[in-house]
mmCIF file with all atom_site columns, C-alpha atoms in Angstrom:
data_model
loop_
_atom_site.group_PDB
_atom_site.id
_atom_site.type_symbol
_atom_site.label_atom_id
_atom_site.label_alt_id
_atom_site.label_comp_id
_atom_site.label_asym_id
_atom_site.label_entity_id
_atom_site.label_seq_id
_atom_site.pdbx_PDB_ins_code
_atom_site.Cartn_x
_atom_site.Cartn_y
_atom_site.Cartn_z
_atom_site.occupancy
_atom_site.B_iso_or_equiv
_atom_site.pdbx_formal_charge
_atom_site.auth_seq_id
_atom_site.auth_comp_id
_atom_site.auth_asym_id
_atom_site.auth_atom_id
_atom_site.pdbx_PDB_model_num
ATOM 1   C CA . UNK Z 1 1   ? -5.630  12.711 10.045  1.00 46.00 ? 2   UNK Z CA 1
ATOM 2   C CA . UNK Z 1 2   ? -3.326  9.692  10.228  1.00 54.00 ? 3   UNK Z CA 1
ATOM 3   C CA . UNK Z 1 3   ? -0.405  9.170  7.839   1.00 56.00 ? 4   UNK Z CA 1
ATOM 4   C CA . UNK Z 1 4   ? -2.197  6.462  5.828   1.00 59.00 ? 5   UNK Z CA 1
ATOM 5   C CA . UNK Z 1 5   ? -5.113  8.758  4.999   1.00 59.00 ? 6   UNK Z CA 1
ATOM 6   C CA . UNK Z 1 6   ? -2.785  11.668 4.272   1.00 61.00 ? 7   UNK Z CA 1
ATOM 7   C CA . UNK Z 1 7   ? -1.142  9.628  1.514   1.00 70.00 ? 8   UNK Z CA 1
ATOM 8   C CA . UNK Z 1 8   ? -4.385  8.627  -0.194  1.00 71.00 ? 9   UNK Z CA 1
ATOM 9   C CA . UNK Z 1 9   ? -4.837  10.207 -3.647  1.00 78.00 ? 10  UNK Z CA 1
ATOM 10  C CA . UNK Z 1 10  ? -7.421  12.955 -3.937  1.00 79.00 ? 11  UNK Z CA 1
ATOM 11  C CA . UNK Z 1 11  ? -10.652 12.056 -5.746  1.00 84.00 ? 12  UNK Z CA 1
ATOM 12  C CA . UNK Z 1 12  ? -10.523 12.884 -9.436  1.00 87.00 ? 13  UNK Z CA 1
ATOM 13  C CA . UNK Z 1 13  ? -12.716 12.860 -12.524 1.00 92.00 ? 14  UNK Z CA 1
ATOM 14  C CA . UNK Z 1 14  ? -11.921 11.821 -16.070 1.00 94.00 ? 15  UNK Z CA 1
ATOM 15  C CA . UNK Z 1 15  ? -11.599 14.617 -18.615 1.00 95.00 ? 16  UNK Z CA 1
ATOM 16  C CA . UNK Z 1 16  ? -13.678 14.432 -21.764 1.00 95.00 ? 17  UNK Z CA 1
ATOM 17  C CA . UNK Z 1 17  ? -12.883 16.032 -25.125 1.00 93.00 ? 18  UNK Z CA 1
ATOM 18  C CA . UNK Z 1 18  ? -14.297 19.299 -26.429 1.00 92.00 ? 19  UNK Z CA 1
ATOM 19  C CA . UNK Z 1 19  ? -14.716 18.004 -29.979 1.00 90.00 ? 20  UNK Z CA 1
ATOM 20  C CA . UNK Z 1 20  ? -17.010 15.236 -28.691 1.00 95.00 ? 21  UNK Z CA 1
ATOM 21  C CA . UNK Z 1 21  ? -19.470 17.721 -27.141 1.00 96.00 ? 22  UNK Z CA 1
ATOM 22  C CA . UNK Z 1 22  ? -22.569 18.448 -29.228 1.00 96.00 ? 23  UNK Z CA 1
ATOM 23  C CA . UNK Z 1 23  ? -25.423 20.915 -28.899 1.00 96.00 ? 24  UNK Z CA 1
ATOM 24  C CA . UNK Z 1 24  ? -28.293 19.170 -27.100 1.00 97.00 ? 25  UNK Z CA 1
ATOM 25  C CA . UNK Z 1 25  ? -26.045 16.849 -25.062 1.00 97.00 ? 26  UNK Z CA 1
ATOM 26  C CA . UNK Z 1 26  ? -26.941 16.425 -21.393 1.00 98.00 ? 27  UNK Z CA 1
ATOM 27  C CA . UNK Z 1 27  ? -24.982 18.482 -18.860 1.00 98.00 ? 28  UNK Z CA 1
ATOM 28  C CA . UNK Z 1 28  ? -24.612 17.868 -15.120 1.00 98.00 ? 29  UNK Z CA 1
ATOM 29  C CA . UNK Z 1 29  ? -23.333 20.765 -13.009 1.00 97.00 ? 30  UNK Z CA 1
ATOM 30  C CA . UNK Z 1 30  ? -21.831 20.170 -9.561  1.00 96.00 ? 31  UNK Z CA 1
ATOM 31  C CA . UNK Z 1 31  ? -21.094 22.855 -6.990  1.00 95.00 ? 32  UNK Z CA 1
ATOM 32  C CA . UNK Z 1 32  ? -22.073 24.723 -3.849  1.00 94.00 ? 33  UNK Z CA 1
ATOM 33  C CA . UNK Z 1 33  ? -24.560 27.354 -5.072  1.00 93.00 ? 34  UNK Z CA 1
ATOM 34  C CA . UNK Z 1 34  ? -25.431 29.912 -2.394  1.00 92.00 ? 35  UNK Z CA 1
ATOM 35  C CA . UNK Z 1 35  ? -23.505 27.775 0.103   1.00 91.00 ? 36  UNK Z CA 1
ATOM 36  C CA . UNK Z 1 36  ? -25.651 24.671 -0.479  1.00 94.00 ? 37  UNK Z CA 1
ATOM 37  C CA . UNK Z 1 37  ? -22.906 22.073 -0.639  1.00 93.00 ? 38  UNK Z CA 1
ATOM 38  C CA . UNK Z 1 38  ? -22.826 19.140 -3.047  1.00 93.00 ? 39  UNK Z CA 1
ATOM 39  C CA . UNK Z 1 39  ? -25.634 20.421 -5.270  1.00 96.00 ? 40  UNK Z CA 1
ATOM 40  C CA . UNK Z 1 40  ? -26.277 18.776 -8.637  1.00 96.00 ? 41  UNK Z CA 1
ATOM 41  C CA . UNK Z 1 41  ? -28.294 20.411 -11.440 1.00 97.00 ? 42  UNK Z CA 1
ATOM 42  C CA . UNK Z 1 42  ? -29.222 19.058 -14.856 1.00 97.00 ? 43  UNK Z CA 1
ATOM 43  C CA . UNK Z 1 43  ? -29.469 20.694 -18.267 1.00 97.00 ? 44  UNK Z CA 1
ATOM 44  C CA . UNK Z 1 44  ? -28.284 20.495 -21.849 1.00 98.00 ? 45  UNK Z CA 1
ATOM 45  C CA . UNK Z 1 45  ? -25.601 22.100 -23.990 1.00 97.00 ? 46  UNK Z CA 1
ATOM 46  C CA . UNK Z 1 46  ? -27.471 25.122 -25.358 1.00 96.00 ? 47  UNK Z CA 1
ATOM 47  C CA . UNK Z 1 47  ? -24.688 26.313 -27.677 1.00 93.00 ? 48  UNK Z CA 1
ATOM 48  C CA . UNK Z 1 48  ? -21.047 25.617 -28.471 1.00 91.00 ? 49  UNK Z CA 1
ATOM 49  C CA . UNK Z 1 49  ? -20.529 28.815 -30.430 1.00 74.00 ? 50  UNK Z CA 1
ATOM 50  C CA . UNK Z 1 50  ? -20.303 31.311 -27.598 1.00 80.00 ? 51  UNK Z CA 1
ATOM 51  C CA . UNK Z 1 51  ? -17.317 33.425 -26.615 1.00 70.00 ? 52  UNK Z CA 1
ATOM 52  C CA . UNK Z 1 52  ? -16.395 35.948 -23.960 1.00 69.00 ? 53  UNK Z CA 1
ATOM 53  C CA . UNK Z 1 53  ? -16.781 38.627 -26.634 1.00 60.00 ? 54  UNK Z CA 1
ATOM 54  C CA . UNK Z 1 54  ? -20.535 37.981 -26.739 1.00 64.00 ? 55  UNK Z CA 1
ATOM 55  C CA . UNK Z 1 55  ? -20.883 38.255 -22.966 1.00 63.00 ? 56  UNK Z CA 1
ATOM 56  C CA . UNK Z 1 56  ? -19.531 41.795 -22.774 1.00 59.00 ? 57  UNK Z CA 1
ATOM 57  C CA . UNK Z 1 57  ? -15.782 41.145 -22.562 1.00 58.00 ? 58  UNK Z CA 1
ATOM 58  C CA . UNK Z 1 58  ? -15.036 42.559 -25.996 1.00 54.00 ? 59  UNK Z CA 1
ATOM 59  C CA . UNK Z 1 59  ? -11.251 42.834 -25.543 1.00 53.00 ? 60  UNK Z CA 1
ATOM 60  C CA . UNK Z 1 60  ? -10.838 39.047 -25.565 1.00 56.00 ? 61  UNK Z CA 1
ATOM 61  C CA . UNK Z 1 61  ? -12.543 36.122 -27.244 1.00 62.00 ? 62  UNK Z CA 1
ATOM 62  C CA . UNK Z 1 62  ? -12.228 32.855 -25.368 1.00 75.00 ? 63  UNK Z CA 1
ATOM 63  C CA . UNK Z 1 63  ? -14.592 30.003 -26.284 1.00 83.00 ? 64  UNK Z CA 1
ATOM 64  C CA . UNK Z 1 64  ? -17.433 29.154 -23.914 1.00 90.00 ? 65  UNK Z CA 1
ATOM 65  C CA . UNK Z 1 65  ? -20.067 26.426 -23.687 1.00 94.00 ? 66  UNK Z CA 1
ATOM 66  C CA . UNK Z 1 66  ? -23.575 27.666 -22.929 1.00 95.00 ? 67  UNK Z CA 1
ATOM 67  C CA . UNK Z 1 67  ? -25.853 25.530 -20.758 1.00 97.00 ? 68  UNK Z CA 1
ATOM 68  C CA . UNK Z 1 68  ? -29.355 25.884 -19.332 1.00 96.00 ? 69  UNK Z CA 1
ATOM 69  C CA . UNK Z 1 69  ? -28.475 23.931 -16.170 1.00 97.00 ? 70  UNK Z CA 1
ATOM 70  C CA . UNK Z 1 70  ? -29.099 26.056 -13.066 1.00 95.00 ? 71  UNK Z CA 1
ATOM 71  C CA . UNK Z 1 71  ? -25.948 28.049 -12.255 1.00 94.00 ? 72  UNK Z CA 1
ATOM 72  C CA . UNK Z 1 72  ? -25.597 30.439 -9.310  1.00 93.00 ? 73  UNK Z CA 1
ATOM 73  C CA . UNK Z 1 73  ? -22.993 32.006 -7.047  1.00 90.00 ? 74  UNK Z CA 1
ATOM 74  C CA . UNK Z 1 74  ? -20.965 29.160 -5.609  1.00 92.00 ? 75  UNK Z CA 1
ATOM 75  C CA . UNK Z 1 75  ? -20.908 27.152 -8.851  1.00 94.00 ? 76  UNK Z CA 1
ATOM 76  C CA . UNK Z 1 76  ? -17.855 28.921 -10.279 1.00 92.00 ? 77  UNK Z CA 1
ATOM 77  C CA . UNK Z 1 77  ? -14.922 26.553 -10.644 1.00 93.00 ? 78  UNK Z CA 1
ATOM 78  C CA . UNK Z 1 78  ? -17.174 23.517 -10.383 1.00 95.00 ? 79  UNK Z CA 1
ATOM 79  C CA . UNK Z 1 79  ? -17.264 20.843 -13.072 1.00 97.00 ? 80  UNK Z CA 1
ATOM 80  C CA . UNK Z 1 80  ? -19.796 20.445 -15.829 1.00 97.00 ? 81  UNK Z CA 1
ATOM 81  C CA . UNK Z 1 81  ? -20.096 16.775 -16.754 1.00 97.00 ? 82  UNK Z CA 1
ATOM 82  C CA . UNK Z 1 82  ? -21.515 14.817 -19.650 1.00 97.00 ? 83  UNK Z CA 1
ATOM 83  C CA . UNK Z 1 83  ? -23.944 11.934 -19.155 1.00 96.00 ? 84  UNK Z CA 1
ATOM 84  C CA . UNK Z 1 84  ? -21.136 9.415  -18.526 1.00 96.00 ? 85  UNK Z CA 1
ATOM 85  C CA . UNK Z 1 85  ? -19.464 11.541 -15.856 1.00 95.00 ? 86  UNK Z CA 1
ATOM 86  C CA . UNK Z 1 86  ? -16.601 13.026 -17.863 1.00 97.00 ? 87  UNK Z CA 1
ATOM 87  C CA . UNK Z 1 87  ? -15.656 16.652 -17.255 1.00 97.00 ? 88  UNK Z CA 1
ATOM 88  C CA . UNK Z 1 88  ? -16.505 18.707 -20.347 1.00 97.00 ? 89  UNK Z CA 1
ATOM 89  C CA . UNK Z 1 89  ? -16.200 22.171 -18.825 1.00 96.00 ? 90  UNK Z CA 1
ATOM 90  C CA . UNK Z 1 90  ? -15.748 24.366 -15.768 1.00 96.00 ? 91  UNK Z CA 1
ATOM 91  C CA . UNK Z 1 91  ? -18.500 26.795 -14.770 1.00 96.00 ? 92  UNK Z CA 1
ATOM 92  C CA . UNK Z 1 92  ? -17.363 30.418 -14.903 1.00 91.00 ? 93  UNK Z CA 1
ATOM 93  C CA . UNK Z 1 93  ? -20.316 32.808 -15.309 1.00 88.00 ? 94  UNK Z CA 1
ATOM 94  C CA . UNK Z 1 94  ? -24.034 33.218 -15.896 1.00 89.00 ? 95  UNK Z CA 1
ATOM 95  C CA . UNK Z 1 95  ? -26.337 35.797 -17.459 1.00 85.00 ? 96  UNK Z CA 1
ATOM 96  C CA . UNK Z 1 96  ? -27.078 38.641 -15.070 1.00 81.00 ? 97  UNK Z CA 1
ATOM 97  C CA . UNK Z 1 97  ? -30.539 39.211 -16.518 1.00 79.00 ? 98  UNK Z CA 1
ATOM 98  C CA . UNK Z 1 98  ? -32.493 36.120 -17.522 1.00 79.00 ? 99  UNK Z CA 1
ATOM 99  C CA . UNK Z 1 99  ? -32.668 32.499 -16.457 1.00 86.00 ? 100 UNK Z CA 1
ATOM 100 C CA . UNK Z 1 100 ? -31.060 29.313 -17.707 1.00 92.00 ? 101 UNK Z CA 1
ATOM 101 C CA . UNK Z 1 101 ? -28.052 30.981 -19.339 1.00 93.00 ? 102 UNK Z CA 1
ATOM 102 C CA . UNK Z 1 102 ? -24.798 29.762 -17.837 1.00 93.00 ? 103 UNK Z CA 1
ATOM 103 C CA . UNK Z 1 103 ? -21.326 29.465 -19.330 1.00 94.00 ? 104 UNK Z CA 1
ATOM 104 C CA . UNK Z 1 104 ? -18.463 27.019 -18.889 1.00 95.00 ? 105 UNK Z CA 1
ATOM 105 C CA . UNK Z 1 105 ? -14.840 27.010 -20.009 1.00 92.00 ? 106 UNK Z CA 1
ATOM 106 C CA . UNK Z 1 106 ? -14.351 24.048 -22.413 1.00 93.00 ? 107 UNK Z CA 1
ATOM 107 C CA . UNK Z 1 107 ? -12.349 21.099 -21.127 1.00 95.00 ? 108 UNK Z CA 1
ATOM 108 C CA . UNK Z 1 108 ? -9.655  21.417 -23.812 1.00 91.00 ? 109 UNK Z CA 1
ATOM 109 C CA . UNK Z 1 109 ? -8.797  24.891 -22.482 1.00 87.00 ? 110 UNK Z CA 1
ATOM 110 C CA . UNK Z 1 110 ? -8.587  23.430 -18.974 1.00 89.00 ? 111 UNK Z CA 1
ATOM 111 C CA . UNK Z 1 111 ? -6.364  20.576 -20.161 1.00 90.00 ? 112 UNK Z CA 1
ATOM 112 C CA . UNK Z 1 112 ? -3.924  23.063 -21.703 1.00 84.00 ? 113 UNK Z CA 1
ATOM 113 C CA . UNK Z 1 113 ? -3.660  25.024 -18.442 1.00 85.00 ? 114 UNK Z CA 1
ATOM 114 C CA . UNK Z 1 114 ? -3.383  22.032 -16.086 1.00 87.00 ? 115 UNK Z CA 1
ATOM 115 C CA . UNK Z 1 115 ? 0.415   21.481 -16.230 1.00 87.00 ? 116 UNK Z CA 1
ATOM 116 C CA . UNK Z 1 116 ? 1.065   25.065 -15.097 1.00 84.00 ? 117 UNK Z CA 1
ATOM 117 C CA . UNK Z 1 117 ? -1.666  24.998 -12.456 1.00 85.00 ? 118 UNK Z CA 1
ATOM 118 C CA . UNK Z 1 118 ? -0.526  21.678 -10.984 1.00 85.00 ? 119 UNK Z CA 1
ATOM 119 C CA . UNK Z 1 119 ? 3.019   23.017 -10.652 1.00 89.00 ? 120 UNK Z CA 1
ATOM 120 C CA . UNK Z 1 120 ? 1.752   26.080 -8.799  1.00 88.00 ? 121 UNK Z CA 1
ATOM 121 C CA . UNK Z 1 121 ? 2.328   28.503 -11.666 1.00 85.00 ? 122 UNK Z CA 1
ATOM 122 C CA . UNK Z 1 122 ? -0.041  31.111 -13.041 1.00 82.00 ? 123 UNK Z CA 1
ATOM 123 C CA . UNK Z 1 123 ? -1.340  30.703 -16.578 1.00 81.00 ? 124 UNK Z CA 1
ATOM 124 C CA . UNK Z 1 124 ? -0.513  33.780 -18.660 1.00 81.00 ? 125 UNK Z CA 1
ATOM 125 C CA . UNK Z 1 125 ? -2.910  34.720 -21.446 1.00 83.00 ? 126 UNK Z CA 1
ATOM 126 C CA . UNK Z 1 126 ? -1.916  36.934 -24.334 1.00 88.00 ? 127 UNK Z CA 1
ATOM 127 C CA . UNK Z 1 127 ? -3.893  39.946 -25.484 1.00 88.00 ? 128 UNK Z CA 1
ATOM 128 C CA . UNK Z 1 128 ? -3.247  43.007 -27.643 1.00 92.00 ? 129 UNK Z CA 1
ATOM 129 C CA . UNK Z 1 129 ? -6.228  45.169 -26.672 1.00 89.00 ? 130 UNK Z CA 1
ATOM 130 C CA . UNK Z 1 130 ? -8.528  45.540 -29.657 1.00 89.00 ? 131 UNK Z CA 1
ATOM 131 C CA . UNK Z 1 131 ? -12.202 44.938 -30.240 1.00 85.00 ? 132 UNK Z CA 1
ATOM 132 C CA . UNK Z 1 132 ? -12.840 43.852 -33.808 1.00 84.00 ? 133 UNK Z CA 1
ATOM 133 C CA . UNK Z 1 133 ? -15.825 43.640 -36.112 1.00 85.00 ? 134 UNK Z CA 1
ATOM 134 C CA . UNK Z 1 134 ? -16.697 42.431 -39.584 1.00 87.00 ? 135 UNK Z CA 1
ATOM 135 C CA . UNK Z 1 135 ? -17.415 45.171 -42.090 1.00 87.00 ? 136 UNK Z CA 1
ATOM 136 C CA . UNK Z 1 136 ? -18.668 44.807 -45.650 1.00 85.00 ? 137 UNK Z CA 1
ATOM 137 C CA . UNK Z 1 137 ? -16.878 46.625 -48.429 1.00 79.00 ? 138 UNK Z CA 1
ATOM 138 C CA . UNK Z 1 138 ? -17.245 46.067 -52.178 1.00 77.00 ? 139 UNK Z CA 1
ATOM 139 C CA . UNK Z 1 139 ? -19.415 43.029 -51.524 1.00 79.00 ? 140 UNK Z CA 1
ATOM 140 C CA . UNK Z 1 140 ? -16.879 41.349 -49.208 1.00 85.00 ? 141 UNK Z CA 1
ATOM 141 C CA . UNK Z 1 141 ? -16.532 41.268 -45.440 1.00 87.00 ? 142 UNK Z CA 1
ATOM 142 C CA . UNK Z 1 142 ? -13.280 42.257 -43.768 1.00 86.00 ? 143 UNK Z CA 1
ATOM 143 C CA . UNK Z 1 143 ? -11.868 42.064 -40.225 1.00 88.00 ? 144 UNK Z CA 1
ATOM 144 C CA . UNK Z 1 144 ? -11.704 45.661 -39.001 1.00 92.00 ? 145 UNK Z CA 1
ATOM 145 C CA . UNK Z 1 145 ? -10.464 47.216 -35.750 1.00 92.00 ? 146 UNK Z CA 1
ATOM 146 C CA . UNK Z 1 146 ? -13.503 48.693 -33.996 1.00 89.00 ? 147 UNK Z CA 1
ATOM 147 C CA . UNK Z 1 147 ? -11.948 49.823 -30.680 1.00 88.00 ? 148 UNK Z CA 1
ATOM 148 C CA . UNK Z 1 148 ? -8.353  50.207 -29.482 1.00 91.00 ? 149 UNK Z CA 1
ATOM 149 C CA . UNK Z 1 149 ? -8.008  50.169 -25.688 1.00 88.00 ? 150 UNK Z CA 1
ATOM 150 C CA . UNK Z 1 150 ? -5.967  53.022 -24.234 1.00 88.00 ? 151 UNK Z CA 1
ATOM 151 C CA . UNK Z 1 151 ? -2.559  51.912 -22.986 1.00 89.00 ? 152 UNK Z CA 1
ATOM 152 C CA . UNK Z 1 152 ? -2.841  48.500 -24.645 1.00 90.00 ? 153 UNK Z CA 1
ATOM 153 C CA . UNK Z 1 153 ? -0.130  46.850 -26.777 1.00 94.00 ? 154 UNK Z CA 1
ATOM 154 C CA . UNK Z 1 154 ? -2.209  47.664 -29.870 1.00 94.00 ? 155 UNK Z CA 1
ATOM 155 C CA . UNK Z 1 155 ? -2.346  51.352 -28.941 1.00 94.00 ? 156 UNK Z CA 1
ATOM 156 C CA . UNK Z 1 156 ? 1.388   51.429 -28.234 1.00 95.00 ? 157 UNK Z CA 1
ATOM 157 C CA . UNK Z 1 157 ? 2.098   49.810 -31.621 1.00 96.00 ? 158 UNK Z CA 1
ATOM 158 C CA . UNK Z 1 158 ? -0.009  52.380 -33.467 1.00 95.00 ? 159 UNK Z CA 1
ATOM 159 C CA . UNK Z 1 159 ? -3.037  50.329 -34.502 1.00 95.00 ? 160 UNK Z CA 1
ATOM 160 C CA . UNK Z 1 160 ? -5.986  52.576 -35.270 1.00 94.00 ? 161 UNK Z CA 1
ATOM 161 C CA . UNK Z 1 161 ? -9.760  52.306 -35.425 1.00 94.00 ? 162 UNK Z CA 1
ATOM 162 C CA . UNK Z 1 162 ? -10.917 51.257 -38.929 1.00 94.00 ? 163 UNK Z CA 1
ATOM 163 C CA . UNK Z 1 163 ? -7.616  49.492 -39.681 1.00 95.00 ? 164 UNK Z CA 1
ATOM 164 C CA . UNK Z 1 164 ? -8.313  46.358 -41.701 1.00 94.00 ? 165 UNK Z CA 1
ATOM 165 C CA . UNK Z 1 165 ? -6.097  43.456 -40.613 1.00 94.00 ? 166 UNK Z CA 1
ATOM 166 C CA . UNK Z 1 166 ? -5.356  41.263 -43.624 1.00 93.00 ? 167 UNK Z CA 1
ATOM 167 C CA . UNK Z 1 167 ? -2.367  39.202 -42.414 1.00 94.00 ? 168 UNK Z CA 1
ATOM 168 C CA . UNK Z 1 168 ? -0.989  37.943 -39.103 1.00 94.00 ? 169 UNK Z CA 1
ATOM 169 C CA . UNK Z 1 169 ? 2.642   36.808 -39.229 1.00 94.00 ? 170 UNK Z CA 1
ATOM 170 C CA . UNK Z 1 170 ? 2.427   36.522 -43.040 1.00 93.00 ? 171 UNK Z CA 1
ATOM 171 C CA . UNK Z 1 171 ? -0.729  34.406 -42.851 1.00 92.00 ? 172 UNK Z CA 1
ATOM 172 C CA . UNK Z 1 172 ? -3.863  35.814 -44.475 1.00 92.00 ? 173 UNK Z CA 1
ATOM 173 C CA . UNK Z 1 173 ? -6.925  36.277 -42.278 1.00 90.00 ? 174 UNK Z CA 1
ATOM 174 C CA . UNK Z 1 174 ? -10.507 36.889 -43.359 1.00 86.00 ? 175 UNK Z CA 1
ATOM 175 C CA . UNK Z 1 175 ? -12.398 36.916 -40.049 1.00 84.00 ? 176 UNK Z CA 1
ATOM 176 C CA . UNK Z 1 176 ? -11.668 38.663 -36.761 1.00 82.00 ? 177 UNK Z CA 1
ATOM 177 C CA . UNK Z 1 177 ? -11.871 35.324 -34.923 1.00 79.00 ? 178 UNK Z CA 1
ATOM 178 C CA . UNK Z 1 178 ? -8.735  34.260 -36.819 1.00 85.00 ? 179 UNK Z CA 1
ATOM 179 C CA . UNK Z 1 179 ? -6.908  37.294 -35.430 1.00 88.00 ? 180 UNK Z CA 1
ATOM 180 C CA . UNK Z 1 180 ? -8.073  36.596 -31.878 1.00 82.00 ? 181 UNK Z CA 1
ATOM 181 C CA . UNK Z 1 181 ? -7.155  32.911 -32.191 1.00 80.00 ? 182 UNK Z CA 1
ATOM 182 C CA . UNK Z 1 182 ? -3.668  33.859 -33.358 1.00 88.00 ? 183 UNK Z CA 1
ATOM 183 C CA . UNK Z 1 183 ? -3.229  36.171 -30.359 1.00 89.00 ? 184 UNK Z CA 1
ATOM 184 C CA . UNK Z 1 184 ? -4.421  33.533 -27.881 1.00 82.00 ? 185 UNK Z CA 1
ATOM 185 C CA . UNK Z 1 185 ? -2.084  30.901 -29.328 1.00 82.00 ? 186 UNK Z CA 1
ATOM 186 C CA . UNK Z 1 186 ? 1.068   32.985 -28.778 1.00 88.00 ? 187 UNK Z CA 1
ATOM 187 C CA . UNK Z 1 187 ? 3.083   33.232 -25.549 1.00 88.00 ? 188 UNK Z CA 1
ATOM 188 C CA . UNK Z 1 188 ? 3.071   36.532 -23.689 1.00 90.00 ? 189 UNK Z CA 1
ATOM 189 C CA . UNK Z 1 189 ? 5.808   38.815 -25.014 1.00 93.00 ? 190 UNK Z CA 1
ATOM 190 C CA . UNK Z 1 190 ? 5.668   37.543 -28.611 1.00 95.00 ? 191 UNK Z CA 1
ATOM 191 C CA . UNK Z 1 191 ? 6.077   40.053 -31.430 1.00 96.00 ? 192 UNK Z CA 1
ATOM 192 C CA . UNK Z 1 192 ? 3.246   39.803 -33.969 1.00 95.00 ? 193 UNK Z CA 1
ATOM 193 C CA . UNK Z 1 193 ? 3.626   41.276 -37.428 1.00 96.00 ? 194 UNK Z CA 1
ATOM 194 C CA . UNK Z 1 194 ? 0.301   42.525 -38.753 1.00 96.00 ? 195 UNK Z CA 1
ATOM 195 C CA . UNK Z 1 195 ? -0.321  43.611 -42.316 1.00 95.00 ? 196 UNK Z CA 1
ATOM 196 C CA . UNK Z 1 196 ? -2.887  46.389 -42.156 1.00 95.00 ? 197 UNK Z CA 1
ATOM 197 C CA . UNK Z 1 197 ? -4.870  48.195 -44.826 1.00 93.00 ? 198 UNK Z CA 1
ATOM 198 C CA . UNK Z 1 198 ? -5.386  51.791 -43.754 1.00 93.00 ? 199 UNK Z CA 1
ATOM 199 C CA . UNK Z 1 199 ? -7.458  53.711 -46.261 1.00 88.00 ? 200 UNK Z CA 1
ATOM 200 C CA . UNK Z 1 200 ? -5.883  53.180 -49.677 1.00 88.00 ? 201 UNK Z CA 1
ATOM 201 C CA . UNK Z 1 201 ? -2.487  52.163 -48.298 1.00 92.00 ? 202 UNK Z CA 1
ATOM 202 C CA . UNK Z 1 202 ? -1.047  49.010 -46.731 1.00 93.00 ? 203 UNK Z CA 1
ATOM 203 C CA . UNK Z 1 203 ? 1.375   49.097 -43.827 1.00 94.00 ? 204 UNK Z CA 1
ATOM 204 C CA . UNK Z 1 204 ? 2.977   46.732 -41.319 1.00 94.00 ? 205 UNK Z CA 1
ATOM 205 C CA . UNK Z 1 205 ? 2.447   47.045 -37.578 1.00 96.00 ? 206 UNK Z CA 1
ATOM 206 C CA . UNK Z 1 206 ? 4.402   45.035 -35.003 1.00 96.00 ? 207 UNK Z CA 1
ATOM 207 C CA . UNK Z 1 207 ? 2.500   44.380 -31.770 1.00 96.00 ? 208 UNK Z CA 1
ATOM 208 C CA . UNK Z 1 208 ? 3.990   42.663 -28.728 1.00 96.00 ? 209 UNK Z CA 1
ATOM 209 C CA . UNK Z 1 209 ? 1.463   40.527 -26.869 1.00 94.00 ? 210 UNK Z CA 1
ATOM 210 C CA . UNK Z 1 210 ? 1.000   41.249 -23.163 1.00 92.00 ? 211 UNK Z CA 1
ATOM 211 C CA . UNK Z 1 211 ? -0.456  39.340 -20.218 1.00 88.00 ? 212 UNK Z CA 1
ATOM 212 C CA . UNK Z 1 212 ? -4.187  39.976 -20.049 1.00 82.00 ? 213 UNK Z CA 1
ATOM 213 C CA . UNK Z 1 213 ? -3.894  40.275 -16.260 1.00 77.00 ? 214 UNK Z CA 1
ATOM 214 C CA . UNK Z 1 214 ? -2.428  43.716 -16.803 1.00 75.00 ? 215 UNK Z CA 1
ATOM 215 C CA . UNK Z 1 215 ? -5.785  44.733 -18.187 1.00 70.00 ? 216 UNK Z CA 1
ATOM 216 C CA . UNK Z 1 216 ? -7.932  46.373 -15.541 1.00 52.00 ? 217 UNK Z CA 1
ATOM 217 C CA . UNK Z 1 217 ? -10.852 47.554 -17.634 1.00 45.00 ? 218 UNK Z CA 1
ATOM 218 C CA . UNK Z 1 218 ? -14.353 47.145 -16.227 1.00 38.00 ? 219 UNK Z CA 1
ATOM 219 C CA . UNK Z 1 219 ? -16.773 44.894 -18.073 1.00 41.00 ? 220 UNK Z CA 1
ATOM 220 C CA . UNK Z 1 220 ? -18.343 46.807 -20.990 1.00 45.00 ? 221 UNK Z CA 1
ATOM 221 C CA . UNK Z 1 221 ? -22.057 47.394 -20.753 1.00 42.00 ? 222 UNK Z CA 1
ATOM 222 C CA . UNK Z 1 222 ? -24.669 45.885 -22.999 1.00 42.00 ? 223 UNK Z CA 1
ATOM 223 C CA . UNK Z 1 223 ? -26.535 48.113 -25.481 1.00 44.00 ? 224 UNK Z CA 1
ATOM 224 C CA . UNK Z 1 224 ? -29.107 48.716 -22.732 1.00 44.00 ? 225 UNK Z CA 1
ATOM 225 C CA . UNK Z 1 225 ? -26.339 50.063 -20.511 1.00 44.00 ? 226 UNK Z CA 1
ATOM 226 C CA . UNK Z 1 226 ? -26.197 47.037 -18.202 1.00 45.00 ? 227 UNK Z CA 1
ATOM 227 C CA . UNK Z 1 227 ? -23.602 44.279 -17.800 1.00 46.00 ? 228 UNK Z CA 1
ATOM 228 C CA . UNK Z 1 228 ? -24.579 41.141 -19.698 1.00 52.00 ? 229 UNK Z CA 1
ATOM 229 C CA . UNK Z 1 229 ? -23.082 38.559 -17.365 1.00 52.00 ? 230 UNK Z CA 1
ATOM 230 C CA . UNK Z 1 230 ? -21.772 38.163 -13.866 1.00 53.00 ? 231 UNK Z CA 1
ATOM 231 C CA . UNK Z 1 231 ? -18.565 36.239 -13.186 1.00 47.00 ? 232 UNK Z CA 1
ATOM 232 C CA . UNK Z 1 232 ? -19.435 33.891 -10.359 1.00 50.00 ? 233 UNK Z CA 1
ATOM 233 C CA . UNK Z 1 233 ? -17.385 33.813 -7.148  1.00 41.00 ? 234 UNK Z CA 1
#
């Protein structure tokens, strides 16, 4: 390669905006599925309301876009475009059993990570190590701890199964997604003060967020005992 070509900028694509993506919009997926280079498949946005928690990764809840465009091994890391060629997501996984169920990381999440990635740094993600659920009590639903992972920050801080989390850093929460969103928004190593209702008493628990890369749990199985998704290479 001569010096002139070496200095040419790499090809790039414009980034779209997550809030402009709607269910039913066209999706175009580019990649090298099964080694077949420069493959293009077409589909639609099947759902915007998916998360990693629904795909079997119950210890974290990152938003995902579901598409019915064909997705296979070799598509991971490839762009998902809208009909005008803007990047609206990055393919990450597909359903292990079933057809036409693929998932992409939304473009706004990618945009947030880009400065670190372009400077050669890793992107730390905070977690505390709980699976949560909504439970009805006295006619109202509450965010309740369903599972505490062994050795996790939550376990070390003393969070327990059936604890009801009512506040995060003095801010009231009513749904477990609010708790997960608060965790994701904080830098690794941040101390979170949780107000917890345990039985008839209220108590405070301080949890220090950790890098999710320290987590080495296998993917939980579906109710049928099988993984729900496969993360594509």
